[in-house]
PDB file of C-alpha atoms in Angstrom:
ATOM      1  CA  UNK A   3       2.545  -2.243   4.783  1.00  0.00           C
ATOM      2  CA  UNK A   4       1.211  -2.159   8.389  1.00  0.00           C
ATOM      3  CA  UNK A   5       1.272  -5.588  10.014  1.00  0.00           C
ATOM      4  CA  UNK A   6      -1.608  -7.462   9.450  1.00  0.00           C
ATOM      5  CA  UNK A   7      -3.457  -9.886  11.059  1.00  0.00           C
ATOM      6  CA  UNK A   8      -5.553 -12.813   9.928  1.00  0.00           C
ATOM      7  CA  UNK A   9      -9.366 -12.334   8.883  1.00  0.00           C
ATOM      8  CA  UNK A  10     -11.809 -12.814  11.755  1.00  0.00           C
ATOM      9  CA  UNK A  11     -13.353 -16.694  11.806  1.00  0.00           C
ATOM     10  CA  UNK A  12     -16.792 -15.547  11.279  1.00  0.00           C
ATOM     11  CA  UNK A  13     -15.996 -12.205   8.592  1.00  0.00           C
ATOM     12  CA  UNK A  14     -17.989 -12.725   5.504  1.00  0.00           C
ATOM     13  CA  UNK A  15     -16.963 -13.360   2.315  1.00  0.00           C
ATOM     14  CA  UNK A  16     -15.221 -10.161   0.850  1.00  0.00           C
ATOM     15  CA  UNK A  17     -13.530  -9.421   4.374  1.00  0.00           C
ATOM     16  CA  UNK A  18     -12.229 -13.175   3.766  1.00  0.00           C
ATOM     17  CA  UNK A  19     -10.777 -12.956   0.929  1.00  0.00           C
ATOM     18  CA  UNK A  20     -10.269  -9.691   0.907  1.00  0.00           C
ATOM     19  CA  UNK A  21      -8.033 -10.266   4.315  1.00  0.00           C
ATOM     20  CA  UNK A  22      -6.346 -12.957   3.533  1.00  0.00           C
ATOM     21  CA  UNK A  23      -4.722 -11.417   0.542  1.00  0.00           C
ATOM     22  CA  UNK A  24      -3.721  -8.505   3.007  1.00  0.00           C
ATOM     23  CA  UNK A  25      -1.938 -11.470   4.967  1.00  0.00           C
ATOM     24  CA  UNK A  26      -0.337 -12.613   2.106  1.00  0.00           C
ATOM     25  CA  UNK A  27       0.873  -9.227   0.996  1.00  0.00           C
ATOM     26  CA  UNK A  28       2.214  -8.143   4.443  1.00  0.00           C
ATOM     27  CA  UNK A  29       4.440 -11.188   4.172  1.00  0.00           C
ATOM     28  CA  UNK A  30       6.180  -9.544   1.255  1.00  0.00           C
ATOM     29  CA  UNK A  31       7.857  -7.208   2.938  1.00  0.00           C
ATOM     30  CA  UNK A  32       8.522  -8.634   6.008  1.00  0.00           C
ATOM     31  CA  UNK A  33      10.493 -11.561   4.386  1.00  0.00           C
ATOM     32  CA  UNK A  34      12.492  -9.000   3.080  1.00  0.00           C
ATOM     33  CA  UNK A  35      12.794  -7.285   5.996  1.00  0.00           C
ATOM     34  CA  UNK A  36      16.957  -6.675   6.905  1.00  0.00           C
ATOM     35  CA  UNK A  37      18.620  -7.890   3.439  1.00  0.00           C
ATOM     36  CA  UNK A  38      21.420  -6.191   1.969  1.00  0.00           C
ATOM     37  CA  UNK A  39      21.050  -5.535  -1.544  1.00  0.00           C
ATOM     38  CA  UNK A  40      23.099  -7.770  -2.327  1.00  0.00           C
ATOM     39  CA  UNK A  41      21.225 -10.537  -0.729  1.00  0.00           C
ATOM     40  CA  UNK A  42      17.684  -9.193  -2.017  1.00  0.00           C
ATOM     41  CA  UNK A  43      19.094  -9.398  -5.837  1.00  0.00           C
ATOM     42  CA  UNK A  44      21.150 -12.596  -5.150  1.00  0.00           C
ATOM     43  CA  UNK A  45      19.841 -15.372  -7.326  1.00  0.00           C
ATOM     44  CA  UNK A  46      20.278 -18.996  -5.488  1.00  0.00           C
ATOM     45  CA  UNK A  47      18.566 -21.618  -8.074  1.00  0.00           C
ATOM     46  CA  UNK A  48      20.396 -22.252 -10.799  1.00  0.00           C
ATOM     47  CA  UNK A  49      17.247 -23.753 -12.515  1.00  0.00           C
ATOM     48  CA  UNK A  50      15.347 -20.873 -11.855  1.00  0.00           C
ATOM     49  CA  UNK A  51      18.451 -17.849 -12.803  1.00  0.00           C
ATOM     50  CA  UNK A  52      15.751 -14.966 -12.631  1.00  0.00           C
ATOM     51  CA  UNK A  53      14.055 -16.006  -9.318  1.00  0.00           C
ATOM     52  CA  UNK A  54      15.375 -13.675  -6.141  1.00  0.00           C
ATOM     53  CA  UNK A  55      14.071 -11.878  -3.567  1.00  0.00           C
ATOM     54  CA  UNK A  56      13.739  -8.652  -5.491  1.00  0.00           C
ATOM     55  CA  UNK A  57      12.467 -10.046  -9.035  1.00  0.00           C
ATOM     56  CA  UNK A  58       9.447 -11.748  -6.783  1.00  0.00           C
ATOM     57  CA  UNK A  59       8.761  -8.473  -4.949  1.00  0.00           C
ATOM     58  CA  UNK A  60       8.335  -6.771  -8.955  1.00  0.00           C
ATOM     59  CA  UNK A  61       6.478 -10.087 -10.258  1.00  0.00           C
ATOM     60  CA  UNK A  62       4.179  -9.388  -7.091  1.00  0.00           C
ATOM     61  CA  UNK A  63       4.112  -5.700  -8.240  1.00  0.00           C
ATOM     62  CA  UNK A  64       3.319  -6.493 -11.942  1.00  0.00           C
ATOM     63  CA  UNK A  65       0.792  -9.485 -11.412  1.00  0.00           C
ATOM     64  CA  UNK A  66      -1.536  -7.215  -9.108  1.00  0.00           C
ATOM     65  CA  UNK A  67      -1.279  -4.731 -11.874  1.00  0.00           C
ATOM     66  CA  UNK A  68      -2.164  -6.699 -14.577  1.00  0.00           C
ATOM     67  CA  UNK A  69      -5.078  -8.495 -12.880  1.00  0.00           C
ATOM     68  CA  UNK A  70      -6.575  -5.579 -11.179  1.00  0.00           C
ATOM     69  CA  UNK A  71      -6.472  -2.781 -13.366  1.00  0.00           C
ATOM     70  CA  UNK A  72      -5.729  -4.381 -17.111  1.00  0.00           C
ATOM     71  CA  UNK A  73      -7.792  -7.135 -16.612  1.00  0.00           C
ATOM     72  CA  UNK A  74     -10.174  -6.382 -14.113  1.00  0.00           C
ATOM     73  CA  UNK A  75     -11.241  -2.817 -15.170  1.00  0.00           C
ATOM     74  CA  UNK A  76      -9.837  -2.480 -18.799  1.00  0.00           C
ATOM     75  CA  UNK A  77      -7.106  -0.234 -18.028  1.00  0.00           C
ATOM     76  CA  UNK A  78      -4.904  -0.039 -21.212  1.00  0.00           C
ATOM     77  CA  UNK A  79      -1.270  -0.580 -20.930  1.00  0.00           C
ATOM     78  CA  UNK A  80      -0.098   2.294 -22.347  1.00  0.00           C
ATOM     79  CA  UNK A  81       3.899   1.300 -22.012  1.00  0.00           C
ATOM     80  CA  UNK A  82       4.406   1.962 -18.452  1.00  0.00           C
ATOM     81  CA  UNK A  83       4.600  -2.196 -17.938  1.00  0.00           C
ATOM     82  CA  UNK A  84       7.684  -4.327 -18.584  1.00  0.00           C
ATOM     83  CA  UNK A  85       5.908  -6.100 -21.317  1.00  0.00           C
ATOM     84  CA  UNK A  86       6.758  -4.623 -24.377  1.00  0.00           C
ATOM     85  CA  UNK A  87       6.402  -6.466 -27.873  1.00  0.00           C
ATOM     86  CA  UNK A  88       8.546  -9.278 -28.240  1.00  0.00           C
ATOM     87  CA  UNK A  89      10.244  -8.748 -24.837  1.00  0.00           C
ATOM     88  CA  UNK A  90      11.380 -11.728 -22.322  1.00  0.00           C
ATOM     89  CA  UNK A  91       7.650 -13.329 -20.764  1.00  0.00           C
ATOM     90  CA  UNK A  92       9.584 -12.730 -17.783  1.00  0.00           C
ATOM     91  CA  UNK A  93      10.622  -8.724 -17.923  1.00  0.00           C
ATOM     92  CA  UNK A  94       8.964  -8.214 -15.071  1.00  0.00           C
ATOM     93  CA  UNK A  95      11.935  -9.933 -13.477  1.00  0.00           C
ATOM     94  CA  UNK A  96      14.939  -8.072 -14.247  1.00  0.00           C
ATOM     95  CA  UNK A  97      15.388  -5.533 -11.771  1.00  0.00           C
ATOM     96  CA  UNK A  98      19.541  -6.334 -10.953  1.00  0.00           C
ATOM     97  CA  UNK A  99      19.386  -2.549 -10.879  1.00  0.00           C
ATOM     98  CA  UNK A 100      16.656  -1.593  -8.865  1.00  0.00           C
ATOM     99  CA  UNK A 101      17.064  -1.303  -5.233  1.00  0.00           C
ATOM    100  CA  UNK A 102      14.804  -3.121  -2.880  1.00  0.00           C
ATOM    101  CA  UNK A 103      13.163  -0.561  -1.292  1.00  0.00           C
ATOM    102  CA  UNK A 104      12.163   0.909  -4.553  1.00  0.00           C
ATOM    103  CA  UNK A 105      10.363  -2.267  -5.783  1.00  0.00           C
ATOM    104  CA  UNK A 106       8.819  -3.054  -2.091  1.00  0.00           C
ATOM    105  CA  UNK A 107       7.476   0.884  -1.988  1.00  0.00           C
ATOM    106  CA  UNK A 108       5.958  -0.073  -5.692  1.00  0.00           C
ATOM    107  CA  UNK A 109       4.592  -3.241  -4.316  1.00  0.00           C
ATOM    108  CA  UNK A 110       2.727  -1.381  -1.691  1.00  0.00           C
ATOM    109  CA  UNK A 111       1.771   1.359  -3.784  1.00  0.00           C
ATOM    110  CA  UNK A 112       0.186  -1.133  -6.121  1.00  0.00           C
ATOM    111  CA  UNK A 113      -1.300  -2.906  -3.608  1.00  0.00           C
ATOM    112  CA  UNK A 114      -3.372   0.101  -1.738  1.00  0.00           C
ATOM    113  CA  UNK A 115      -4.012   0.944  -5.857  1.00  0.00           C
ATOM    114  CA  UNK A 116      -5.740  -2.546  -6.050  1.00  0.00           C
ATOM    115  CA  UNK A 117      -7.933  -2.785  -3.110  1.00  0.00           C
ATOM    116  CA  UNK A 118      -9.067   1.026  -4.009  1.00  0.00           C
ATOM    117  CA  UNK A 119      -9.904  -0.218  -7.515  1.00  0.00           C
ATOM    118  CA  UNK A 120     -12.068  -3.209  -5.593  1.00  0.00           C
ATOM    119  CA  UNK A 121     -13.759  -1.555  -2.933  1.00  0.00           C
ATOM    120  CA  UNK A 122     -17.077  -0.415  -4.673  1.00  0.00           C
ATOM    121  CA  UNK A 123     -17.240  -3.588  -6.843  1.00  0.00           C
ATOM    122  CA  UNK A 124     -19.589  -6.585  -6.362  1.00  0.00           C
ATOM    123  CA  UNK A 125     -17.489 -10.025  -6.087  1.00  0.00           C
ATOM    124  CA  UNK A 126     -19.378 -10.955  -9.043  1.00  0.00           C
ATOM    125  CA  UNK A 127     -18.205  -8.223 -10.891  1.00  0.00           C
ATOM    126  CA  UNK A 128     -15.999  -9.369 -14.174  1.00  0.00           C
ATOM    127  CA  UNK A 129     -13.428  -8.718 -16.118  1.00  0.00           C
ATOM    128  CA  UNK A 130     -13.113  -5.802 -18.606  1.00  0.00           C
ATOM    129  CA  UNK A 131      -9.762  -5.912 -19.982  1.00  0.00           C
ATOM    130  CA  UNK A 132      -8.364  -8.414 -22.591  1.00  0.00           C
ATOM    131  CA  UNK A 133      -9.453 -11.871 -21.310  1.00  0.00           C
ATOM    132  CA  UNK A 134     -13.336 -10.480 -21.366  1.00  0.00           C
ATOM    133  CA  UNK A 135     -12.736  -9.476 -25.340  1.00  0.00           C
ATOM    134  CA  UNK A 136     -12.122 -13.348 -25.733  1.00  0.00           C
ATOM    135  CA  UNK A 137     -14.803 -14.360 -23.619  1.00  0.00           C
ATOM    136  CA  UNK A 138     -13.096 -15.744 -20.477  1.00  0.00           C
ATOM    137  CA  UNK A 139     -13.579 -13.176 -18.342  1.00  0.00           C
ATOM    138  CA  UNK A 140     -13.201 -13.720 -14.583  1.00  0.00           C
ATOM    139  CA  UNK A 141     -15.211 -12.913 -11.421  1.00  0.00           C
ATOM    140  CA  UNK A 142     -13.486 -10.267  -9.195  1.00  0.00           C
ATOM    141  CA  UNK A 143     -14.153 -13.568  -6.706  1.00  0.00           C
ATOM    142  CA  UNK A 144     -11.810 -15.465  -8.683  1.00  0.00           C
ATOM    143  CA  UNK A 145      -9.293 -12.846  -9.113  1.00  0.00           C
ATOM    144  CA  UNK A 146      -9.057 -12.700  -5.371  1.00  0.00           C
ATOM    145  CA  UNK A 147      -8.372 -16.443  -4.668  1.00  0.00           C
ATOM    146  CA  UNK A 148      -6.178 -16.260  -7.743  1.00  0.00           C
ATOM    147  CA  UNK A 149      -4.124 -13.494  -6.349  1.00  0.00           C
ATOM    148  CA  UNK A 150      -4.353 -15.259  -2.727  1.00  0.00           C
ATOM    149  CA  UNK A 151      -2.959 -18.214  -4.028  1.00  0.00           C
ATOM    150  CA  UNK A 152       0.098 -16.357  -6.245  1.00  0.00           C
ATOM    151  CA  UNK A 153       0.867 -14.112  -3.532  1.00  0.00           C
ATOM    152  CA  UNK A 154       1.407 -17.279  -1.261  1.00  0.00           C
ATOM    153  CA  UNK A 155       2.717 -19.515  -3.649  1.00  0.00           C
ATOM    154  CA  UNK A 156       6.228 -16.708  -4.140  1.00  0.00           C
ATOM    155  CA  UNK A 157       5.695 -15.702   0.137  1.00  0.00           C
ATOM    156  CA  UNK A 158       6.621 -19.684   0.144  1.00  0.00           C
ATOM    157  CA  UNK A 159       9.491 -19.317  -2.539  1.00  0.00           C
ATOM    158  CA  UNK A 160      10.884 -16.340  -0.552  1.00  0.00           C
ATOM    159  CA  UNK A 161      11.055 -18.528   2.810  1.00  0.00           C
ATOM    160  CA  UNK A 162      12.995 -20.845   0.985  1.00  0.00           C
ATOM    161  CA  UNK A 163      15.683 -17.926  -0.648  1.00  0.00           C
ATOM    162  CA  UNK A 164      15.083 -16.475   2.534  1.00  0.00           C
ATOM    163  CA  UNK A 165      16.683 -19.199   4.198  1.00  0.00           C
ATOM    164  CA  UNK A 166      19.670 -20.110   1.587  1.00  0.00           C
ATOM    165  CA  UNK A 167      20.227 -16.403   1.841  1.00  0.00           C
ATOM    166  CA  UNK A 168      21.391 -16.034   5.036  1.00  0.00           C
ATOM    167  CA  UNK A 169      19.428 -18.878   7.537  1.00  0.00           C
ATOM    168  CA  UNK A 170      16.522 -16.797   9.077  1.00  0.00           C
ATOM    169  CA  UNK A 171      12.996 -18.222   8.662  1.00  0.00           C
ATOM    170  CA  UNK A 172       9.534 -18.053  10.294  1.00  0.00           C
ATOM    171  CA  UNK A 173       7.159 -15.301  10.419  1.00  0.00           C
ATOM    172  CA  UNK A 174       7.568 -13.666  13.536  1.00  0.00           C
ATOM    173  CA  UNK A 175      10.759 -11.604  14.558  1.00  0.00           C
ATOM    174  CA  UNK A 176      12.756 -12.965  11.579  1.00  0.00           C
ATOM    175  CA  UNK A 177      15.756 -10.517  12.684  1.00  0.00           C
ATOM    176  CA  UNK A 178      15.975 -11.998  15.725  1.00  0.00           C
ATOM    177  CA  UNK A 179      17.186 -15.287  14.612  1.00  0.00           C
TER     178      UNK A 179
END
């Protein structure tokens, strides 16, 4: 992703939300920015075994999948996902063998997918996938402050590997530290 900058103060709603999940998103990457592979797939809670810089980047992947296009518009997982019947909750997460700029370029990729699957829709626009068959079905509004919130919520997890990893923090210039 190109570097991205924050919303304007006065933008209205959808360029809000809209560009503050951009934000988010260009954080992935750049937290990543300069780590050996070994460092990207290097897992540094013990309480947490699967968490690392790489199985966030694919749980960032794989959530923006499964809210935009399986729950959002319906899309049927036809067993391209990680989620197979009776599989780990987590599957998304184990990607020891994938390298980190695979799953970054798929996190990007997915990303452009979901804001081309938004564009023409109304913020009130809801769900069509599973959640909608049950009757919970969400706004695209709340999928957005949902996903802003996710996205952050693992951006902040990643400063914190980021730092065990190998010291470098901040937001700005991180390979200059």
């Amino acid at each position: 992703m190109t570097e991205v900058q924050r919303p304007p103060l006065t933008a209205d709603e959808r360029a809000q939300l809209t560009g503050w999940l951009d934000l988010q998103r260009s954080f992935v990457r750049m937290k990543c920015q300069g780590l050996t592979e070994e460092d990207a797939h290097r897992k540094v809670l013990p309480s947490s075994p699967l968490m690392s810089m790489a199985s966030l980047v694919a749980h960032l992947r794989w959530n923006e999948w499964s809210w935009f296009q399986l729950n959002l518009m319906g899309v049927p997982d036809t067993g391209q996902t990680p989620w197979a019947e009776g599989s780990h909750p987590d599957a998304e997460m184990f990607v020891d063998d994938v390298p980190l700029a695979q799953l970054l370029d798929e996190y990007d990729a997915e990303c452009r997918r979901s804001n081309d699957t938004i564009a023409p829709l109304d913020l009130g626009a809801v769900e069509q996938g599973p959640y909608a068959a049950k009757g919970e079905a969400a706004s695209l509004r709340y999928i957005l402050c949902h996903l802003i919130e996710e996205t952050a919520r693992h951006v902040g997890h990643m400063d914190i590997i980021r730092e065990i990893v190998d010291g470098k923090t901040g937001y700005t210039k991180l390979n200059e530290a």
